[in-house]
Amino acid sequence: MQARRFRMNKALIVAPSWIGDTIMAQPLFARLCARHPGLQLDALAPRWVAPVLQRMAEIHEVIDSPFGHGQLSIKARWRLGRDLAARGYDAVYVLPNSLKSALVPWLAGIPQRVGFTGESRYGLINVRHDLDKQALPLMVERFVQLAETPGTPPAKPIAHPRIRSSQADQQRTLAELGLSKPQRIVAFCPGAEYGPAKRWPAAHFATLARQLAAHGCAIWLFGSPKDHAVAEEIAHLAPGLCRNLCGATSLGQAVDLLALADLVVCNDSGLMHVAAALDRPIVALYGSSSPGFTPPLSDRAAIVSLNLDCSPCFKRECPLGHLDCLNKLTPESVLTHCRQWIAP
C-alpha cells in the first residue's frame, strides 16, 4: 500500500508519551497537512503531553489516551478502538514503536496504519517502515520518514518544530499566576525526567543564578512537581534571586512563561524541546545523553558538553559514581555561552 499516494481527509496521530518526543513530531504533522490540503489531523495522546499538541497549528483535536506506561488494558483499548472507528479516519500514524500503541488503531479498523515495524507489529501496522538508524540518526528525521512511501527517504531540510504562544496567552497566564514580567527573564529548567545523570548540579545552577542576577536578570525555575525540591535547593543557595515555579504551573502555563524568557538554561529534557519550539535562545547542558539523537532543534541553541570518554553512557545514574560529565561542567563555562544572549 502506498501511504504517500493515498488521499486523506481525516487522519489520526498516536502520539509519544514524552513531551520532547511529541515536540519533535510536529514537522511530521506539518508535512502531512501540506501534502493533504484540508486534512483534519487529530492526536491520541496521554493527558500529560496534550498541552503541547494543543499548541500546534496542525492538530485539530486531542483525544485522551488513558493508558499509563506499560498498561495493557485490552478491554479499555477495545472500547477506545470502537469509539475511534466511529470517527471515520482514513489513516493513522503510530509514532511509538511498541506493540500496545498499535493495538487501538487496529481495533478501530483504520484502513491505513502507518509506522515502523517495531515490536513485530506485522498486521497491526500495514504500511511498515524499516528503520535505518544510520540514515536517520535524529528522532525528528525518523518521525518525518512516516510521511513518505516506505523506502523513500524524507526530503531535507526538515523544518524545526514550532508551537504557539500568543501575547494574549502570555498575559492571561501571568494574570492567572499573579506574576508581573521582569525586564529580563532567564529560565532555568533543572529537572530531567529520565534520571539524575542528566541533571546539572543544583549548586552549579545557583552559582549561575548569582552571576546572571548581577547582569540584571530575574531567574525563574520551571519543572514538574518532581523538580520542586531541587529548585528549592537552588533558590536556597541563591537567596532572593530565584522564583520557584516547579509544580506551580500547568504545562500550558509553562509554555507561555517560557515564551517570555530572554534565555533558557536547561538540561536535556522535555522543557528544552518546548523552549526550542518557542524559538527561545537556549543553553542546553548534556551529561549522560547525546545531542546526536535529540538535540534542541533551533538556530539559537548552544549545546554544552564536556564530551568525556565515558559519555554519553545513556544511563539514569552515573555507572562510575562520579558524574564528572556534569559536576566538572563549571558555571563559569556555561556563563560564557549565556553571554551571547544576555548582554552586560
One Martini backbone bead per residue (centre of mass of N, CA, C, O) as a GRO file, in nm:
protein
  344
    1MET     BB    1   0.097   0.035   0.022
    2GLN     BB    2   0.059   0.387  -0.054
    3ALA     BB    3   0.081   0.648   0.152
    4ARG     BB    4   0.131   0.907  -0.031
    5ARG     BB    5  -0.119   0.847  -0.251
    6PHE     BB    6  -0.315   0.883  -0.033
    7ARG     BB    7  -0.619   1.021   0.028
    8MET     BB    8  -0.669   1.262   0.285
    9ASN     BB    9  -0.908   1.392   0.537
   10LYS     BB   10  -0.854   1.187   0.792
   11ALA     BB   11  -0.635   1.181   1.079
   12LEU     BB   12  -0.416   0.995   1.303
   13ILE     BB   13  -0.230   1.033   1.606
   14VAL     BB   14   0.010   0.848   1.783
   15ALA     BB   15   0.152   0.958   2.052
   16PRO     BB   16   0.379   1.018   2.254
   17SER     BB   17   0.491   1.005   2.615
   18TRP     BB   18   0.675   1.254   2.544
   19ILE     BB   19   0.736   1.579   2.513
   20GLY     BB   20   0.983   1.589   2.324
   21ASP     BB   21   0.877   1.388   2.112
   22THR     BB   22   0.624   1.551   2.039
   23ILE     BB   23   0.769   1.796   1.931
   24MET     BB   24   0.936   1.626   1.704
   25ALA     BB   25   0.659   1.565   1.538
   26GLN     BB   26   0.560   1.831   1.398
   27PRO     BB   27   0.687   1.810   1.109
   28LEU     BB   28   0.501   1.584   1.024
   29PHE     BB   29   0.235   1.737   1.041
   30ALA     BB   30   0.311   1.954   0.835
   31ARG     BB   31   0.346   1.760   0.592
   32LEU     BB   32   0.067   1.638   0.586
   33CYS     BB   33  -0.087   1.909   0.544
   34ALA     BB   34   0.061   1.993   0.280
   35ARG     BB   35  -0.026   1.721   0.115
   36HIS     BB   36  -0.330   1.762   0.262
   37PRO     BB   37  -0.554   1.960   0.198
   38GLY     BB   38  -0.779   1.982   0.471
   39LEU     BB   39  -0.672   1.825   0.694
   40GLN     BB   40  -0.770   1.621   0.962
   41LEU     BB   41  -0.574   1.633   1.269
   42ASP     BB   42  -0.542   1.400   1.512
   43ALA     BB   43  -0.481   1.310   1.869
   44LEU     BB   44  -0.344   1.044   2.057
   45ALA     BB   45  -0.301   1.121   2.411
   46PRO     BB   46  -0.159   1.190   2.682
   47ARG     BB   47  -0.233   1.432   2.912
   48TRP     BB   48   0.075   1.531   2.957
   49VAL     BB   49   0.100   1.616   2.627
   50ALA     BB   50  -0.147   1.780   2.519
   51PRO     BB   51  -0.060   2.088   2.543
   52VAL     BB   52   0.140   2.082   2.295
   53LEU     BB   53  -0.066   1.996   2.080
   54GLN     BB   54  -0.256   2.249   2.128
   55ARG     BB   55   0.003   2.435   2.006
   56MET     BB   56  -0.066   2.313   1.723
   57ALA     BB   57  -0.183   2.399   1.413
   58GLU     BB   58  -0.244   2.094   1.299
   59ILE     BB   59  -0.427   2.035   1.545
   60HIS     BB   60  -0.762   1.973   1.610
   61GLU     BB   61  -0.759   1.712   1.816
   62VAL     BB   62  -0.750   1.580   2.151
   63ILE     BB   63  -0.724   1.247   2.258
   64ASP     BB   64  -0.758   1.053   2.522
   65SER     BB   65  -0.505   0.852   2.676
   66PRO     BB   66  -0.545   0.632   2.963
   67PHE     BB   67  -0.258   0.501   2.943
   68GLY     BB   68  -0.007   0.377   3.097
   69HIS     BB   69   0.288   0.263   3.148
   70GLY     BB   70   0.248  -0.075   3.043
   71GLN     BB   71  -0.054  -0.073   2.985
   72LEU     BB   72  -0.293  -0.280   2.847
   73SER     BB   73  -0.606  -0.296   2.855
   74ILE     BB   74  -0.799  -0.445   2.643
   75LYS     BB   75  -1.089  -0.343   2.693
   76ALA     BB   76  -1.023  -0.038   2.674
   77ARG     BB   77  -0.907  -0.053   2.387
   78TRP     BB   78  -1.161  -0.155   2.251
   79ARG     BB   79  -1.341   0.087   2.319
   80LEU     BB   80  -1.165   0.298   2.182
   81GLY     BB   81  -1.172   0.172   1.901
   82ARG     BB   82  -1.479   0.211   1.862
   83ASP     BB   83  -1.476   0.520   1.883
   84LEU     BB   84  -1.278   0.565   1.642
   85ALA     BB   85  -1.442   0.426   1.418
   86ALA     BB   86  -1.671   0.655   1.417
   87ARG     BB   87  -1.472   0.884   1.284
   88GLY     BB   88  -1.335   0.805   1.002
   89TYR     BB   89  -1.046   0.722   0.940
   90ASP     BB   90  -0.796   0.685   0.691
   91ALA     BB   91  -0.551   0.732   0.899
   92VAL     BB   92  -0.251   0.622   1.086
   93TYR     BB   93   0.012   0.741   1.313
   94VAL     BB   94   0.256   0.541   1.473
   95LEU     BB   95   0.511   0.646   1.680
   96PRO     BB   96   0.538   0.428   1.852
   97ASN     BB   97   0.703   0.091   1.880
   98SER     BB   98   0.483  -0.052   2.015
   99LEU     BB   99   0.237  -0.282   2.036
  100LYS     BB  100   0.019  -0.126   2.201
  101SER     BB  101   0.000   0.132   2.011
  102ALA     BB  102  -0.135  -0.057   1.766
  103LEU     BB  103  -0.408  -0.171   1.870
  104VAL     BB  104  -0.628   0.050   1.844
  105PRO     BB  105  -0.617   0.100   1.534
  106TRP     BB  106  -0.693  -0.196   1.470
  107LEU     BB  107  -0.963  -0.201   1.629
  108ALA     BB  108  -1.072   0.049   1.448
  109GLY     BB  109  -1.014  -0.005   1.133
  110ILE     BB  110  -0.793   0.150   1.006
  111PRO     BB  111  -0.674   0.129   0.696
  112GLN     BB  112  -0.419   0.311   0.760
  113ARG     BB  113  -0.111   0.185   0.921
  114VAL     BB  114   0.151   0.382   1.030
  115GLY     BB  115   0.493   0.252   1.069
  116PHE     BB  116   0.708   0.089   1.242
  117THR     BB  117   0.763  -0.229   1.299
  118GLY     BB  118   0.897  -0.299   1.558
  119GLU     BB  119   0.717  -0.520   1.773
  120SER     BB  120   0.605  -0.721   1.567
  121ARG     BB  121   0.357  -0.550   1.380
  122TYR     BB  122   0.229  -0.746   1.203
  123GLY     BB  123  -0.085  -0.615   1.080
  124LEU     BB  124  -0.113  -0.364   1.254
  125ILE     BB  125   0.096  -0.271   1.047
  126ASN     BB  126   0.045  -0.185   0.683
  127VAL     BB  127   0.268   0.062   0.682
  128ARG     BB  128   0.598  -0.023   0.663
  129HIS     BB  129   0.889   0.075   0.836
  130ASP     BB  130   1.238   0.061   0.812
  131LEU     BB  131   1.496   0.122   1.025
  132ASP     BB  132   1.767   0.357   0.959
  133LYS     BB  133   1.988   0.483   1.178
  134GLN     BB  134   2.208   0.606   0.991
  135ALA     BB  135   2.015   0.772   0.799
  136LEU     BB  136   1.839   0.833   1.089
  137PRO     BB  137   1.962   0.983   1.368
  138LEU     BB  138   1.708   1.151   1.409
  139MET     BB  139   1.400   1.170   1.537
  140VAL     BB  140   1.273   1.374   1.338
  141GLU     BB  141   1.338   1.198   1.088
  142ARG     BB  142   1.170   0.949   1.166
  143PHE     BB  143   0.898   1.085   1.167
  144VAL     BB  144   0.903   1.203   0.872
  145GLN     BB  145   0.921   0.930   0.725
  146LEU     BB  146   0.603   0.866   0.756
  147ALA     BB  147   0.525   1.055   0.499
  148GLU     BB  148   0.639   0.831   0.332
  149THR     BB  149   0.729   0.600   0.133
  150PRO     BB  150   0.849   0.315   0.171
  151GLY     BB  151   1.205   0.375   0.111
  152THR     BB  152   1.171   0.686   0.128
  153PRO     BB  153   1.332   0.953   0.191
  154PRO     BB  154   1.339   1.239   0.343
  155ALA     BB  155   1.314   1.555   0.294
  156LYS     BB  156   1.557   1.815   0.266
  157PRO     BB  157   1.495   2.012   0.491
  158ILE     BB  158   1.392   2.021   0.829
  159ALA     BB  159   1.187   2.169   1.012
  160HIS     BB  160   1.134   2.318   1.288
  161PRO     BB  161   0.977   2.311   1.560
  162ARG     BB  162   0.635   2.437   1.643
  163ILE     BB  163   0.482   2.657   1.880
  164ARG     BB  164   0.224   2.829   2.054
  165SER     BB  165   0.232   3.184   2.185
  166SER     BB  166   0.052   3.432   2.275
  167GLN     BB  167   0.010   3.732   2.416
  168ALA     BB  168  -0.258   3.652   2.546
  169ASP     BB  169  -0.158   3.398   2.684
  170GLN     BB  170   0.061   3.535   2.858
  171GLN     BB  171  -0.119   3.737   3.011
  172ARG     BB  172  -0.308   3.526   3.135
  173THR     BB  173  -0.091   3.368   3.293
  174LEU     BB  174   0.011   3.597   3.468
  175ALA     BB  175  -0.263   3.647   3.603
  176GLU     BB  176  -0.317   3.361   3.720
  177LEU     BB  177  -0.020   3.377   3.888
  178GLY     BB  178   0.058   3.672   3.982
  179LEU     BB  179   0.246   3.800   3.754
  180SER     BB  180   0.531   3.985   3.660
  181LYS     BB  181   0.729   4.121   3.415
  182PRO     BB  182   1.036   4.134   3.375
  183GLN     BB  183   1.281   4.262   3.188
  184ARG     BB  184   1.458   3.991   3.257
  185ILE     BB  185   1.456   3.642   3.161
  186VAL     BB  186   1.572   3.344   3.321
  187ALA     BB  187   1.544   3.008   3.246
  188PHE     BB  188   1.521   2.724   3.451
  189CYS     BB  189   1.577   2.358   3.386
  190PRO     BB  190   1.664   2.120   3.638
  191GLY     BB  191   1.531   1.885   3.510
  192ALA     BB  192   1.493   1.512   3.451
  193GLU     BB  193   1.307   1.238   3.402
  194TYR     BB  194   1.521   1.009   3.354
  195GLY     BB  195   1.765   1.137   3.546
  196PRO     BB  196   2.056   1.237   3.722
  197ALA     BB  197   2.254   1.212   3.459
  198LYS     BB  198   2.090   1.494   3.343
  199ARG     BB  199   2.175   1.674   3.605
  200TRP     BB  200   2.263   1.958   3.701
  201PRO     BB  201   2.381   2.100   3.962
  202ALA     BB  202   2.246   2.305   4.196
  203ALA     BB  203   2.503   2.471   4.262
  204HIS     BB  204   2.549   2.563   3.968
  205PHE     BB  205   2.284   2.709   3.927
  206ALA     BB  206   2.327   2.911   4.159
  207THR     BB  207   2.580   3.046   4.051
  208LEU     BB  208   2.451   3.138   3.785
  209ALA     BB  209   2.231   3.311   3.915
  210ARG     BB  210   2.424   3.518   4.040
  211GLN     BB  211   2.557   3.608   3.774
  212LEU     BB  212   2.289   3.697   3.626
  213ALA     BB  213   2.184   3.896   3.840
  214ALA     BB  214   2.427   4.096   3.790
  215HIS     BB  215   2.277   4.148   3.492
  216GLY     BB  216   1.953   4.182   3.560
  217CYS     BB  217   1.830   3.898   3.618
  218ALA     BB  218   1.562   3.693   3.626
  219ILE     BB  219   1.484   3.385   3.802
  220TRP     BB  220   1.321   3.104   3.658
  221LEU     BB  221   1.168   2.798   3.766
  222PHE     BB  222   1.120   2.488   3.587
  223GLY     BB  223   0.866   2.227   3.639
  224SER     BB  224   0.779   1.974   3.813
  225PRO     BB  225   0.700   1.848   4.115
  226LYS     BB  226   0.970   1.675   4.114
  227ASP     BB  227   1.149   1.962   4.094
  228HIS     BB  228   1.105   2.130   4.356
  229ALA     BB  229   1.345   2.052   4.540
  230VAL     BB  230   1.580   2.144   4.356
  231ALA     BB  231   1.476   2.436   4.332
  232GLU     BB  232   1.496   2.499   4.636
  233GLU     BB  233   1.800   2.463   4.649
  234ILE     BB  234   1.871   2.689   4.458
  235ALA     BB  235   1.722   2.917   4.612
  236HIS     BB  236   1.890   2.880   4.875
  237LEU     BB  237   2.179   2.933   4.729
  238ALA     BB  238   2.005   3.196   4.593
  239PRO     BB  239   1.899   3.430   4.767
  240GLY     BB  240   1.633   3.617   4.618
  241LEU     BB  241   1.668   3.519   4.287
  242CYS     BB  242   1.435   3.294   4.286
  243ARG     BB  243   1.158   3.146   4.109
  244ASN     BB  244   0.952   2.881   4.205
  245LEU     BB  245   0.759   2.691   3.945
  246CYS     BB  246   0.764   2.408   4.037
  247GLY     BB  247   0.435   2.286   4.022
  248ALA     BB  248   0.276   2.583   3.966
  249THR     BB  249   0.225   2.476   3.676
  250SER     BB  250   0.122   2.418   3.389
  251LEU     BB  251   0.220   2.333   3.083
  252GLY     BB  252   0.083   2.570   2.940
  253GLN     BB  253   0.202   2.789   3.126
  254ALA     BB  254   0.499   2.723   3.071
  255VAL     BB  255   0.493   2.799   2.778
  256ASP     BB  256   0.426   3.102   2.818
  257LEU     BB  257   0.672   3.172   3.001
  258LEU     BB  258   0.898   3.076   2.811
  259ALA     BB  259   0.820   3.284   2.584
  260LEU     BB  260   0.942   3.529   2.775
  261ALA     BB  261   1.224   3.444   2.753
  262ASP     BB  262   1.566   3.535   2.695
  263LEU     BB  263   1.655   3.261   2.847
  264VAL     BB  264   1.754   2.905   2.840
  265VAL     BB  265   1.847   2.679   3.101
  266CYS     BB  266   1.918   2.327   3.029
  267ASN     BB  267   1.844   2.026   3.025
  268ASP     BB  268   1.782   1.721   2.891
  269SER     BB  269   1.448   1.795   2.801
  270GLY     BB  270   1.129   1.876   2.742
  271LEU     BB  271   1.169   2.188   2.791
  272MET     BB  272   1.384   2.223   2.579
  273HIS     BB  273   1.188   2.166   2.337
  274VAL     BB  274   0.993   2.388   2.399
  275ALA     BB  275   1.190   2.627   2.371
  276ALA     BB  276   1.269   2.566   2.078
  277ALA     BB  277   0.967   2.587   1.964
  278LEU     BB  278   0.974   2.904   2.071
  279ASP     BB  279   1.252   3.042   1.997
  280ARG     BB  280   1.457   3.025   2.226
  281PRO     BB  281   1.724   3.083   2.386
  282ILE     BB  282   1.984   2.826   2.435
  283VAL     BB  283   2.129   2.633   2.709
  284ALA     BB  284   2.254   2.306   2.672
  285LEU     BB  285   2.292   2.029   2.901
  286TYR     BB  286   2.529   1.758   2.878
  287GLY     BB  287   2.584   1.418   2.978
  288SER     BB  288   2.459   1.107   2.933
  289SER     BB  289   2.374   1.233   2.675
  290SER     BB  290   2.285   1.305   2.322
  291PRO     BB  291   2.271   1.535   2.047
  292GLY     BB  292   2.255   1.310   1.809
  293PHE     BB  293   1.924   1.261   1.855
  294THR     BB  294   1.806   1.512   2.074
  295PRO     BB  295   1.823   1.803   1.992
  296PRO     BB  296   1.795   2.128   1.983
  297LEU     BB  297   1.568   2.272   1.746
  298SER     BB  298   1.784   2.535   1.676
  299ASP     BB  299   1.951   2.846   1.593
  300ARG     BB  300   1.947   2.922   1.933
  301ALA     BB  301   2.168   2.690   2.025
  302ALA     BB  302   2.370   2.580   2.297
  303ILE     BB  303   2.594   2.312   2.329
  304VAL     BB  304   2.694   2.158   2.643
  305SER     BB  305   2.999   1.959   2.659
  306LEU     BB  306   3.273   1.753   2.761
  307ASN     BB  307   3.326   1.484   2.612
  308LEU     BB  308   3.378   1.229   2.751
  309ASP     BB  309   3.474   0.902   2.742
  310CYS     BB  310   3.203   0.816   2.925
  311SER     BB  311   3.052   0.990   2.707
  312PRO     BB  312   2.774   0.864   2.637
  313CYS     BB  313   2.578   0.628   2.847
  314PHE     BB  314   2.257   0.635   2.902
  315LYS     BB  315   2.218   0.674   3.206
  316ARG     BB  316   2.050   0.747   3.500
  317GLU     BB  317   2.319   0.668   3.642
  318CYS     BB  318   2.631   0.674   3.739
  319PRO     BB  319   2.847   0.400   3.692
  320LEU     BB  320   3.110   0.554   3.844
  321GLY     BB  321   3.006   0.778   4.075
  322HIS     BB  322   3.086   1.100   3.966
  323LEU     BB  323   2.961   1.288   3.740
  324ASP     BB  324   3.168   1.457   3.556
  325CYS     BB  325   2.995   1.560   3.310
  326LEU     BB  326   2.862   1.778   3.527
  327ASN     BB  327   3.047   1.864   3.766
  328LYS     BB  328   3.277   1.980   3.546
  329LEU     BB  329   3.055   2.180   3.459
  330THR     BB  330   3.092   2.500   3.476
  331PRO     BB  331   2.947   2.803   3.532
  332GLU     BB  332   3.154   2.969   3.369
  333SER     BB  333   3.118   2.817   3.098
  334VAL     BB  334   2.814   2.873   3.074
  335LEU     BB  335   2.824   3.184   3.085
  336THR     BB  336   2.964   3.222   2.815
  337HIS     BB  337   2.706   3.134   2.655
  338CYS     BB  338   2.504   3.341   2.776
  339ARG     BB  339   2.636   3.617   2.673
  340GLN     BB  340   2.516   3.611   2.378
  341TRP     BB  341   2.217   3.689   2.516
  342ILE     BB  342   2.347   3.843   2.776
  343ALA     BB  343   2.400   4.149   2.831
  344PRO     BB  344   2.559   4.369   3.054
   0.00000   0.00000   0.00000
